[in-house]
mmCIF file of C-alpha atoms in Angstrom:
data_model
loop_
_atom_site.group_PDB
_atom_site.id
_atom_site.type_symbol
_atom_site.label_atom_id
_atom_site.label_comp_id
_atom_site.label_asym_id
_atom_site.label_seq_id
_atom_site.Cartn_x
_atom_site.Cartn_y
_atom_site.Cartn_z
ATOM 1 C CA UNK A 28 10.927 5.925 24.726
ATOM 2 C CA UNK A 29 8.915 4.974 28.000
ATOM 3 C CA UNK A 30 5.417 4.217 28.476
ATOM 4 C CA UNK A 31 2.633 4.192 26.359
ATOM 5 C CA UNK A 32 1.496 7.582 25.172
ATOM 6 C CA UNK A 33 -2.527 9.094 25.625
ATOM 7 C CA UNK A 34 -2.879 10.344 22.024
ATOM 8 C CA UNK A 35 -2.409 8.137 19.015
ATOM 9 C CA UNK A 36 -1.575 9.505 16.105
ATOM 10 C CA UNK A 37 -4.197 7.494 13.963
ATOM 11 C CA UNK A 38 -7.097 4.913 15.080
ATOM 12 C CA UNK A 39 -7.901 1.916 12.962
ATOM 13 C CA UNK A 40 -11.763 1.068 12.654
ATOM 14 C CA UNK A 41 -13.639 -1.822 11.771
ATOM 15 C CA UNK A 42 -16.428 -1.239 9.924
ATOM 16 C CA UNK A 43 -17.587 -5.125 8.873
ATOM 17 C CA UNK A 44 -15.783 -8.361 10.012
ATOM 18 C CA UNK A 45 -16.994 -9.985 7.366
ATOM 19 C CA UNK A 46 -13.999 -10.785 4.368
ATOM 20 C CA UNK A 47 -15.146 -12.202 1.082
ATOM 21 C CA UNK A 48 -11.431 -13.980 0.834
ATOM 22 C CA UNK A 49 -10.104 -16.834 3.351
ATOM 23 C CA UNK A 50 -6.729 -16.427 3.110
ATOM 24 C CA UNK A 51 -4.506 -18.809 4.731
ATOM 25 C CA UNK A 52 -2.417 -16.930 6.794
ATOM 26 C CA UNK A 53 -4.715 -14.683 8.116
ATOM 27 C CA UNK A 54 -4.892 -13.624 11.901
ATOM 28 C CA UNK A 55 -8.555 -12.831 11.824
ATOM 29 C CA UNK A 56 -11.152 -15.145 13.754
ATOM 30 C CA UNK A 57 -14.500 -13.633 12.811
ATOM 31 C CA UNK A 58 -13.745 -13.276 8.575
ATOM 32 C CA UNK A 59 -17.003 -15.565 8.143
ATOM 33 C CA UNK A 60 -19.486 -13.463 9.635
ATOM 34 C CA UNK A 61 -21.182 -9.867 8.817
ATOM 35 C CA UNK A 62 -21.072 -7.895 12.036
ATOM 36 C CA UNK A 63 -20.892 -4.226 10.996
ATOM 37 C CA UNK A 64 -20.334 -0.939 12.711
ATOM 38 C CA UNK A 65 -23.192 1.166 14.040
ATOM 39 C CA UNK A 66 -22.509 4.560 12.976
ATOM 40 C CA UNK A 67 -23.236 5.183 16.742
ATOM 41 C CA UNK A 68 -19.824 4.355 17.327
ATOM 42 C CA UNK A 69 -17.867 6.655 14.420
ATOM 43 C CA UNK A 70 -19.531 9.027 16.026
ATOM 44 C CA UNK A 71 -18.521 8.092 19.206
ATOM 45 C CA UNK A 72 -14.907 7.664 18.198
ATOM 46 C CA UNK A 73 -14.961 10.923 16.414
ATOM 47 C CA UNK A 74 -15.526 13.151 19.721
ATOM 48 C CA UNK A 75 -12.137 12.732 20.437
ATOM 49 C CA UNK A 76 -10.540 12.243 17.068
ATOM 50 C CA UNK A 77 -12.003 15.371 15.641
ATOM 51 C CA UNK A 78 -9.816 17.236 18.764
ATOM 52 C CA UNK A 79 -6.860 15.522 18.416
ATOM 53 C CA UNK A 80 -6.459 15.916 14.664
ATOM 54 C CA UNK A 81 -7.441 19.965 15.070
ATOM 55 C CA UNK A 82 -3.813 19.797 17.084
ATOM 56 C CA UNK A 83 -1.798 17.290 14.525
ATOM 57 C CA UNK A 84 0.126 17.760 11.230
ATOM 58 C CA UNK A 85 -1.811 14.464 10.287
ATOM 59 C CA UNK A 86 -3.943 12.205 11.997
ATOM 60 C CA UNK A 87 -5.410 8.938 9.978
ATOM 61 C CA UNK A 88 -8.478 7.192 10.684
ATOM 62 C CA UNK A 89 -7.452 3.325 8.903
ATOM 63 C CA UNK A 90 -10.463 1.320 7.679
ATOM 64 C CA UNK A 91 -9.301 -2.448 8.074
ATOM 65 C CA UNK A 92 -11.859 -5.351 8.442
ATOM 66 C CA UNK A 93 -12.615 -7.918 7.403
ATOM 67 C CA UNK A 94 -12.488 -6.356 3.851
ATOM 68 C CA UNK A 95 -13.553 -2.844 4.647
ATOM 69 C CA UNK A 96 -15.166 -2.836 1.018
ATOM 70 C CA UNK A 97 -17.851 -5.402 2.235
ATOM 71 C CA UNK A 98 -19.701 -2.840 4.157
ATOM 72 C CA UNK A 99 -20.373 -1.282 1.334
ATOM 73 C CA UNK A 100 -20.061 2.623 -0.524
ATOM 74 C CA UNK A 101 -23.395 3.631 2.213
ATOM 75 C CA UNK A 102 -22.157 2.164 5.260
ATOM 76 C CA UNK A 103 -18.412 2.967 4.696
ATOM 77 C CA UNK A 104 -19.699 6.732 3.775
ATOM 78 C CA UNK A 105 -22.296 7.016 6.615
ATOM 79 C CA UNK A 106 -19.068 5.796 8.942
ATOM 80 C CA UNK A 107 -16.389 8.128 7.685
ATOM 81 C CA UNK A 108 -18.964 11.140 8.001
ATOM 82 C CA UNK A 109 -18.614 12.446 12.062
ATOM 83 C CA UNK A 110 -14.758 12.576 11.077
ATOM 84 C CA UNK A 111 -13.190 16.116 10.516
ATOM 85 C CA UNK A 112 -9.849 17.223 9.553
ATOM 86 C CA UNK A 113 -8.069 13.798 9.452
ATOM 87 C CA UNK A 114 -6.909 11.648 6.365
ATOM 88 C CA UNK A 115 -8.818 8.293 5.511
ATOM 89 C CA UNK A 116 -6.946 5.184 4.389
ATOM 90 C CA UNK A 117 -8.712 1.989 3.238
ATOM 91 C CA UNK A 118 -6.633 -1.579 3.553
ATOM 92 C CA UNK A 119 -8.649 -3.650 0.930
ATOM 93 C CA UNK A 120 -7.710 -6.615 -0.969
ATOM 94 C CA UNK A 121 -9.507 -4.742 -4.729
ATOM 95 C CA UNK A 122 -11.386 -7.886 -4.981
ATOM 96 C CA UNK A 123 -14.440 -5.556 -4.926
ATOM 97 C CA UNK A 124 -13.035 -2.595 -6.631
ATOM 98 C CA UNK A 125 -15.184 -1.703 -9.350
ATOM 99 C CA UNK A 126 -15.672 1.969 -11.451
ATOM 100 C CA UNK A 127 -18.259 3.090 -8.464
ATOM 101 C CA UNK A 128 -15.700 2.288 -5.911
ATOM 102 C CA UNK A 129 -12.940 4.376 -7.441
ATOM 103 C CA UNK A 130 -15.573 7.203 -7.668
ATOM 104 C CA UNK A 131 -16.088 7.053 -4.073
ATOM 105 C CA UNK A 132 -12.075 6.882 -3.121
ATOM 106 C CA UNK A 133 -12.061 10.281 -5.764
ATOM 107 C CA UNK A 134 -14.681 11.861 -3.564
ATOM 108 C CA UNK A 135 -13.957 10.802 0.172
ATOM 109 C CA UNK A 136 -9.992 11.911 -0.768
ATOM 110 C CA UNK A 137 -9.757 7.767 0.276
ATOM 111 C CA UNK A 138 -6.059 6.758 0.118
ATOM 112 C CA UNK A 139 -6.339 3.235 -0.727
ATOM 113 C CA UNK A 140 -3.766 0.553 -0.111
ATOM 114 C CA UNK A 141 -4.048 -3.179 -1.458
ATOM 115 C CA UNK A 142 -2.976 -6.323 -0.312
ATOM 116 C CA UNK A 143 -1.756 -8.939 -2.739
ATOM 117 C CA UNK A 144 1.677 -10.297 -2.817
ATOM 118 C CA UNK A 145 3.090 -10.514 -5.787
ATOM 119 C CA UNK A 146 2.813 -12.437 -9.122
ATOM 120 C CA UNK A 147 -0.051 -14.996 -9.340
ATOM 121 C CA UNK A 148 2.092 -17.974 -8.277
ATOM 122 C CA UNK A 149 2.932 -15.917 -4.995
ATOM 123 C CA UNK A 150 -0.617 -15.569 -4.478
ATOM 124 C CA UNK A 151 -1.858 -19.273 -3.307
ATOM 125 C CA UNK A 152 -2.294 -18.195 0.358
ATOM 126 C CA UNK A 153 -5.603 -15.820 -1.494
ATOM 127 C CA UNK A 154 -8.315 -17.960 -1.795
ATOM 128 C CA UNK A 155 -11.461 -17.599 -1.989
ATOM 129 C CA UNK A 156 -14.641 -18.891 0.161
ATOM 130 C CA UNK A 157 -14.630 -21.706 -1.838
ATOM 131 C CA UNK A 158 -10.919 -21.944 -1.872
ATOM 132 C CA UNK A 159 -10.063 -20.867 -5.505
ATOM 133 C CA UNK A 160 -7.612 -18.721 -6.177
ATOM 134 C CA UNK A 161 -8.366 -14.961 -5.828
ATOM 135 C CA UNK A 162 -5.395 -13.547 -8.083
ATOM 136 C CA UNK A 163 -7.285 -12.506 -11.332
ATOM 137 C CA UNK A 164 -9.821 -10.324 -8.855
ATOM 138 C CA UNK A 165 -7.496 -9.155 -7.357
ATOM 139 C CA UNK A 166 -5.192 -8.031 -10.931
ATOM 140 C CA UNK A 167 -8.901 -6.905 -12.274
ATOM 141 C CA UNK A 168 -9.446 -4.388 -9.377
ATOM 142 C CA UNK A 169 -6.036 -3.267 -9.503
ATOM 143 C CA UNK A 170 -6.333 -3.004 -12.792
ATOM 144 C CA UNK A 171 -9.492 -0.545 -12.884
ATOM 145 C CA UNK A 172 -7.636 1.936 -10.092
ATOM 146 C CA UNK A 173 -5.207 1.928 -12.102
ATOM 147 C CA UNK A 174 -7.300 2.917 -15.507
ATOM 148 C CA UNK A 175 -9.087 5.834 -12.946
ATOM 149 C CA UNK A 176 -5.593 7.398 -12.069
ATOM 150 C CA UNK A 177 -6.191 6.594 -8.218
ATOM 151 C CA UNK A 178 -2.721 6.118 -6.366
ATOM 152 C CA UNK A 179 -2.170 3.218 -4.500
ATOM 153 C CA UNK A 180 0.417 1.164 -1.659
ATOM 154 C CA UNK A 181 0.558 -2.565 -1.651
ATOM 155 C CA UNK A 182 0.858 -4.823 1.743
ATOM 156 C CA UNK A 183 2.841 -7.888 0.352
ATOM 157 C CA UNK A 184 2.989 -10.944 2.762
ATOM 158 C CA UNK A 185 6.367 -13.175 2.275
ATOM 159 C CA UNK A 186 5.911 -16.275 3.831
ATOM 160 C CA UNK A 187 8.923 -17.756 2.176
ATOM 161 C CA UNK A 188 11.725 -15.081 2.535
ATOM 162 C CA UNK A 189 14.740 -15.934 0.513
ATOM 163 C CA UNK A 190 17.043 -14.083 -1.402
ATOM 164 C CA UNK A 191 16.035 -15.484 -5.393
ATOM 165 C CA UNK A 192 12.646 -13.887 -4.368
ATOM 166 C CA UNK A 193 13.638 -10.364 -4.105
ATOM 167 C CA UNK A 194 13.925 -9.136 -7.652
ATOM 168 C CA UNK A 195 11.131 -10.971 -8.642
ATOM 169 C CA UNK A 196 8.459 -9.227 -6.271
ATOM 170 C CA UNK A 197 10.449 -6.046 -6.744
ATOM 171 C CA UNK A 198 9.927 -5.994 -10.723
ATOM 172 C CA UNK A 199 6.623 -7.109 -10.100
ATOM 173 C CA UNK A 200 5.725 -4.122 -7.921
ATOM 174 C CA UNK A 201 7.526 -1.617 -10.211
ATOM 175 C CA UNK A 202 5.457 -2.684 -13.178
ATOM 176 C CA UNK A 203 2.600 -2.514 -10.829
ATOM 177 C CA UNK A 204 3.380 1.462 -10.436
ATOM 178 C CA UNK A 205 2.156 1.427 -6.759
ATOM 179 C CA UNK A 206 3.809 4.506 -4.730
ATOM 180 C CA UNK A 207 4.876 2.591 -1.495
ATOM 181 C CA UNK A 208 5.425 -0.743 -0.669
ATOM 182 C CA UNK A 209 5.755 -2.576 2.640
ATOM 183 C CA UNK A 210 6.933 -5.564 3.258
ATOM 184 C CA UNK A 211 5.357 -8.156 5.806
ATOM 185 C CA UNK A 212 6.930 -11.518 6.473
ATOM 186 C CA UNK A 213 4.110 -13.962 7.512
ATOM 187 C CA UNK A 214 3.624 -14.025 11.340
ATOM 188 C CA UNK A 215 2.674 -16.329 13.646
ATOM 189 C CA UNK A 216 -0.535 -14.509 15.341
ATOM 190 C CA UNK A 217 -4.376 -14.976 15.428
ATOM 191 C CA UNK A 218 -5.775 -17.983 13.902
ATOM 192 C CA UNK A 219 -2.826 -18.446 11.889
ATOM 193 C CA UNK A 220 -0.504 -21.045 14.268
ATOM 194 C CA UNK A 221 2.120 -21.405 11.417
ATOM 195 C CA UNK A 222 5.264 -21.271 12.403
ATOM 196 C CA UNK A 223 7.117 -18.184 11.008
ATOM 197 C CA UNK A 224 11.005 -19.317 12.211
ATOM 198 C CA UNK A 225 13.031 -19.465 8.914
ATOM 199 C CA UNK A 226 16.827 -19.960 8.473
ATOM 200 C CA UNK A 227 18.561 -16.741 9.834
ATOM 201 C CA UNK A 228 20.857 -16.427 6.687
ATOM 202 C CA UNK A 229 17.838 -17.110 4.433
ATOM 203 C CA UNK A 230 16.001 -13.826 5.768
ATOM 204 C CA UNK A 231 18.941 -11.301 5.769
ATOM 205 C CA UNK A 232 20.129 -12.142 2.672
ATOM 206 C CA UNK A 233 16.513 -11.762 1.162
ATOM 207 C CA UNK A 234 16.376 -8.227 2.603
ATOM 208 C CA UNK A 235 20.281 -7.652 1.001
ATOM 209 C CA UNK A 236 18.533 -8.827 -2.041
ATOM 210 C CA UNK A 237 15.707 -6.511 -1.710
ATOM 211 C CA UNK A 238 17.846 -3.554 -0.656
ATOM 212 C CA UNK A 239 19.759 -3.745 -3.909
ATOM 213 C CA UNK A 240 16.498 -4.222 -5.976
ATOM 214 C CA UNK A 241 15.608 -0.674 -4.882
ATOM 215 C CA UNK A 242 18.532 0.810 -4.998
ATOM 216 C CA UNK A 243 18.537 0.279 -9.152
ATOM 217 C CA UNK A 244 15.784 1.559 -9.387
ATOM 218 C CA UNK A 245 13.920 3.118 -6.412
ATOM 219 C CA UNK A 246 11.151 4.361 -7.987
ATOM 220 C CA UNK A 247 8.796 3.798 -5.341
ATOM 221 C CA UNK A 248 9.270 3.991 -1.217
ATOM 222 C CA UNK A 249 9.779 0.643 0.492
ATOM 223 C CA UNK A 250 8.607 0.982 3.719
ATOM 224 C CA UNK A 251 11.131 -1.198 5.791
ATOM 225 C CA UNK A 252 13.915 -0.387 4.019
ATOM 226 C CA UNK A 253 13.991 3.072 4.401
ATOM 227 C CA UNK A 254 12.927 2.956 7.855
ATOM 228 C CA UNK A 255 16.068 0.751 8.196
ATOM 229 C CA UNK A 256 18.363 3.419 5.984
ATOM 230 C CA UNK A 257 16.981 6.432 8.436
ATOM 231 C CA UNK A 258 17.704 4.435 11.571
ATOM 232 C CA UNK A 259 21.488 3.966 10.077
ATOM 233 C CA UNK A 260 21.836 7.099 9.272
ATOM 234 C CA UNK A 261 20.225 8.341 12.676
ATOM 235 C CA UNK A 262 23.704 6.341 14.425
ATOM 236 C CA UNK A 263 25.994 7.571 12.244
ATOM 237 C CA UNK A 264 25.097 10.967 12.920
ATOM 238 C CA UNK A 265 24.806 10.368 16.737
ATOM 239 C CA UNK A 266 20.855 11.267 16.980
ATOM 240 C CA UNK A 267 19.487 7.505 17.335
ATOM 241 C CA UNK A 268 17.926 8.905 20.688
ATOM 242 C CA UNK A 269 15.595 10.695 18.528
ATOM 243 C CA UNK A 270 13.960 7.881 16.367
ATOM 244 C CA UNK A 271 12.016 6.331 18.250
ATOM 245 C CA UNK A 272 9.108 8.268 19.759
ATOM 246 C CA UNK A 273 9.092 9.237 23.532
ATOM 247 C CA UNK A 274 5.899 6.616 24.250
ATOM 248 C CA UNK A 275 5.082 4.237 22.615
ATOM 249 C CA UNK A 276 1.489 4.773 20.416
ATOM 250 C CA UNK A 277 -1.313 3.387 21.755
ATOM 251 C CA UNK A 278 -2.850 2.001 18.473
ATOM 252 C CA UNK A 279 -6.257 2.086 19.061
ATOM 253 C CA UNK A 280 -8.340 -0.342 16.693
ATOM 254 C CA UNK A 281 -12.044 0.408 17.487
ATOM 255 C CA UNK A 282 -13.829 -2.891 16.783
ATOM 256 C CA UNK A 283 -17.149 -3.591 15.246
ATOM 257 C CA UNK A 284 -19.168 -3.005 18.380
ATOM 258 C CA UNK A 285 -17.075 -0.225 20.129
ATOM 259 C CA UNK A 286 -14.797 -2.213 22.400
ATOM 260 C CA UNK A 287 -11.162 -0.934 22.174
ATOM 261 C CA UNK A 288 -8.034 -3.131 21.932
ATOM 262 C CA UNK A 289 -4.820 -1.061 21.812
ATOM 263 C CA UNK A 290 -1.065 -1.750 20.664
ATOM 264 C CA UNK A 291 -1.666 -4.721 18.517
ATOM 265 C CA UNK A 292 -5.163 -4.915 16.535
ATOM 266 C CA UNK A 293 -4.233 -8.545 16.111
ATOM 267 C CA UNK A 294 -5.536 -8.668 19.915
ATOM 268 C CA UNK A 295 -9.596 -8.016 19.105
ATOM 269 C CA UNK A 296 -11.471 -11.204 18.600
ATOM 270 C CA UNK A 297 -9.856 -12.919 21.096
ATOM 271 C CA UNK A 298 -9.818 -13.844 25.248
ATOM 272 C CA UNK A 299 -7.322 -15.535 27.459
ATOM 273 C CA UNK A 300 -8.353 -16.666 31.195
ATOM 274 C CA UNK A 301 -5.482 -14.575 32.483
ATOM 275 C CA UNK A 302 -6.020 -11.545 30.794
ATOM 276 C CA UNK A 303 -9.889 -11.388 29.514
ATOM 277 C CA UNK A 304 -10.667 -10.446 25.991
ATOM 278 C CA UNK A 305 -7.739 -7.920 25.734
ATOM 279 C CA UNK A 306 -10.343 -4.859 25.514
ATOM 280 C CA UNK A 307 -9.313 -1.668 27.316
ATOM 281 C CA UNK A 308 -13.084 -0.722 27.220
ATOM 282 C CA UNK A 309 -15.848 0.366 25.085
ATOM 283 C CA UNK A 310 -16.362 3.819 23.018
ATOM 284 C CA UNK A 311 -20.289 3.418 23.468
ATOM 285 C CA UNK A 312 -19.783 3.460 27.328
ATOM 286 C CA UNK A 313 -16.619 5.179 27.857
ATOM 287 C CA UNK A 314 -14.969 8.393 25.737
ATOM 288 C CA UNK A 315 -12.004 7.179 23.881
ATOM 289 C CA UNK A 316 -9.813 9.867 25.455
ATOM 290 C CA UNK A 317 -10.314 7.935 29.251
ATOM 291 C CA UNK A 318 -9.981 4.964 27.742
ATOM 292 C CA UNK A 319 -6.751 5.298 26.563
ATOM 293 C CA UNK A 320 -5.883 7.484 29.906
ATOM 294 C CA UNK A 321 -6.744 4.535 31.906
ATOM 295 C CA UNK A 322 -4.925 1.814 29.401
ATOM 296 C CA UNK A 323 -2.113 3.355 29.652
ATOM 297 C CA UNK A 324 -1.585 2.779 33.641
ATOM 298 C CA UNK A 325 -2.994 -0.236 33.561
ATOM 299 C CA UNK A 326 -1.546 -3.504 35.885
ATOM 300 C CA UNK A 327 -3.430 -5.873 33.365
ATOM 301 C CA UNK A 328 -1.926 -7.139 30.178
ATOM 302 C CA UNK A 329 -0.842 -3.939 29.363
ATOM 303 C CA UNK A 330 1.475 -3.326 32.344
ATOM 304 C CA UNK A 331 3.169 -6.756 31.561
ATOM 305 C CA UNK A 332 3.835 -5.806 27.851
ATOM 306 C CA UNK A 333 5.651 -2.506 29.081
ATOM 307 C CA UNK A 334 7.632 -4.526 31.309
ATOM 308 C CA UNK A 335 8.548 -6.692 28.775
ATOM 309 C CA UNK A 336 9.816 -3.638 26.911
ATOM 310 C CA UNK A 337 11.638 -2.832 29.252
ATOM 311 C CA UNK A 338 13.755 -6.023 29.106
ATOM 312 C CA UNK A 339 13.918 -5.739 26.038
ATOM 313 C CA UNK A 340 15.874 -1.843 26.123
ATOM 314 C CA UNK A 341 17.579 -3.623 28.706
ATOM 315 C CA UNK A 342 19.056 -6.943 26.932
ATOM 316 C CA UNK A 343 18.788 -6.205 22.808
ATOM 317 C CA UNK A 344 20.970 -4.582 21.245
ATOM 318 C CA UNK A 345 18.689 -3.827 18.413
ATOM 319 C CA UNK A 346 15.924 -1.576 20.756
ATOM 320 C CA UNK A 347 16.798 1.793 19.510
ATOM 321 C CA UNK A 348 15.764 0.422 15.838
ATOM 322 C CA UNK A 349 12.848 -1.667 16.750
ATOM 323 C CA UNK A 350 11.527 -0.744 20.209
ATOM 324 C CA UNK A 351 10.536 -4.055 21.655
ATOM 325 C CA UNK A 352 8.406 -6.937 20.351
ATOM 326 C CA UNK A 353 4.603 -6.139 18.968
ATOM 327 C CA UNK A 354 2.429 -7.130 21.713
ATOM 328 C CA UNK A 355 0.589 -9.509 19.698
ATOM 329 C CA UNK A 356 3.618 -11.451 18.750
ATOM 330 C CA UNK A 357 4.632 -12.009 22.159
ATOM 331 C CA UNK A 358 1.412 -13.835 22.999
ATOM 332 C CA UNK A 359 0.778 -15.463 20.009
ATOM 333 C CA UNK A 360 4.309 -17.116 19.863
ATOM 334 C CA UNK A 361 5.206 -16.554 23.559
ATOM 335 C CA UNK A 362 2.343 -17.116 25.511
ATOM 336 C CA UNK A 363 3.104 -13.496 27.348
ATOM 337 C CA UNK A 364 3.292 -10.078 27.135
ATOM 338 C CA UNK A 365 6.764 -10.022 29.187
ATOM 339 C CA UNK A 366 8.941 -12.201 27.331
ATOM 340 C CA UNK A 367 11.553 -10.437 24.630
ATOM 341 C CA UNK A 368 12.826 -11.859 21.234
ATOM 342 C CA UNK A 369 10.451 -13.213 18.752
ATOM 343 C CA UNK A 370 10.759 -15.133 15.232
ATOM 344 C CA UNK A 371 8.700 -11.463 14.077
ATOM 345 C CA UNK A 372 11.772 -9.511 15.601
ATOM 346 C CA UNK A 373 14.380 -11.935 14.168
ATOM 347 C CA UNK A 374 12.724 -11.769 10.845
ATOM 348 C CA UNK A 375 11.051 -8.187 10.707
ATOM 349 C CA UNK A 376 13.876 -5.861 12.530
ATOM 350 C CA UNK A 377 16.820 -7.640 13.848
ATOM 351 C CA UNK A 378 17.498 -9.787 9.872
ATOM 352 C CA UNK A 379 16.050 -6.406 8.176
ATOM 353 C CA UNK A 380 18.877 -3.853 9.745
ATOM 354 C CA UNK A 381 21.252 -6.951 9.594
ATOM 355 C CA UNK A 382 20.337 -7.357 5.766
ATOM 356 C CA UNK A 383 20.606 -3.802 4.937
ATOM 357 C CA UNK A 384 23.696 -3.380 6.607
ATOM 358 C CA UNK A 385 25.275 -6.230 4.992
ATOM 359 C CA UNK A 386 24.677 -5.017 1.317
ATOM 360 C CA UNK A 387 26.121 -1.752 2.425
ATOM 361 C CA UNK A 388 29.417 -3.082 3.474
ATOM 362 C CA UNK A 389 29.560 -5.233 0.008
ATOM 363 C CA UNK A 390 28.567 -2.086 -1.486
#
């Protein structure tokens, strides 16, 4: 892997910043105001989509706010319209999700993923505008997708990983009957300055935990852990070379009014004096296709990330699993683009291929 690639093998759009929840860990700086997408720039974004997905197995165009549901059934519809030939996915948090909504999903061939993480006791981080707890809307719009047969993921956000915790969120997801889970341990990015450092034997023994939770019963696809399994599998066979892909993806999250922010969404909403407001340019101005051309030779903030993946292939010996720290991580707990290790790689890759390795060799 070298470089960042000129395709992308999905986009993620923003069709509202507005969220109706204010969770407590959440990266976004704008979740308070209603700034929605002109459909001038789906349309805009969909020149070039439309191509690439003619040439792809799959290409997915990921609605992600905000809550993507607060644009409403119209706007979302009117935005998904210039987009041919790819497969929609909607990140929502079902507080919204009603019998009209899972109508629409049914008819837009939506595949819907929700965030909530786990039993209502995990949930305190969900609040409300008003700061009440969110849990029962959440459990009530859950509830109704699953009473119109419409699949579903689930996001789950661990902010406490230990190893007690495991079976409990992985019963509670099995009785949930979602098809994939993934598993994100809080991160330290955005608007959310919480540290996310936790005791190193804490974390991999939580993923051991979770490891043999699924493998009891592994009735649905968790996300990490089988990335982890294919990676292991990938050395023992001698064709790790071949996980990772030759350039890294670009990303591109297409925000409300067209600018472009690429490898880390969690970049868009914000500016630093050294490196502006992070935006590679803007779809109303500039096709997406150039955009990403130029981004991807760029000397800015860009450039330093790349050489900071390139330490990292240098000095970790973890880089054919992982691939180098999210860009967002870096600056959020860094400062920089160039540094290496983060808590999210201790936590997320280095403690998750650690974990599942360990319950192997007790196996």
């Amino acid at each position: 892997m070298s470089g960042m690639a000129t395709i992308p093998g999905y986009v993620v759009m923003q069709p509202t910043t507005l969220c109706n929840l204010d969770c407590t860990y959440c990266y976004l700086p704008e979740r308070a105001f209603n700034r929605p997408m002109p459909v001038a720039v789906a349309e805009a974004v969909a020149i070039d989509v439309n191509e690439w997905a003619k040439d792809a197995d799959r290409f997915s165009v990921v609605w992600h706010g905000g809550e993507p549901m607060a644009a409403g059934r119209a706007a979302l519809a009117d935005l998904m319209a210039p987009f041919r030939g790819v497969e929609h996915h909607l990140q929502t948090n079902a507080t919204l999700i009603d019998d009209a909504w899972c109508e629409f999903f049914a008819e837009h061939d939506l595949r819907v993923s929700i965030s909530v993480d786990g039993p209502a006791e995990r949930n305190s981080a969900r609040v409300t505008r008003a700061g009440r707890p969110a849990y029962d809307r959440i459990e009530r719009g859950i509830a109704t997708l699953r009473a119109h047969r419409v699949p579903f993921s689930v996001l789950c956000v661990v902010s406490d990983p230990r190893p007690e915790l495991a079976a409990e969120l992985y019963r509670y997801f099995l009785d949930l009957d979602c098809d994939v889970l993934g598993i994100n341990i809080e991160e330290q990015e955005g608007v959310n300055g919480r540290t996310n450092a936790h005791a190193e034997a804490s974390v991999r023994a939580f993923w051991a935990a979770l490891v043999a939770e699924w493998r009891r019963d592994p009735r649905i696809h968790v996300r990490e852990i089988e990335h982890a399994l294919r990676y292991a599998g990938a050395v023992l066979a001698g064709t790790a070379d071949d996980v990772l892909p030759r350039r890294l993806d670009p990303i591109p999250t297409i925000a409300v009014d067209g600018r472009v922010f690429v490898l880390s969404p969690e970049l868009a909403g914000f500016s630093d004096e050294r490196y502006g407001d992070f935006a590679s340019g803007n779809v109303l101005r500039t096709p997406l296709r150039q955009i990403l051309y130029a981004a991807a030779d760029a000397p800015g903030w860009v450039g330093e990330f790349l050489t900071g993946v390139e330490k990292c292939r240098a000095t970790c010996p973890y880089f054919g699993f992982c691939g180098g720290a999210h860009a967002a991580n870096r600056y959020f707990e860094l400062g920089r683009f160039d540094a290496t290790e983060t808590d999210h790689c201790r936590n997320s890759k280095i403690r998750l291929l650690e974990g599942v390795l360990d319950h192997a060799s007790a196996d």
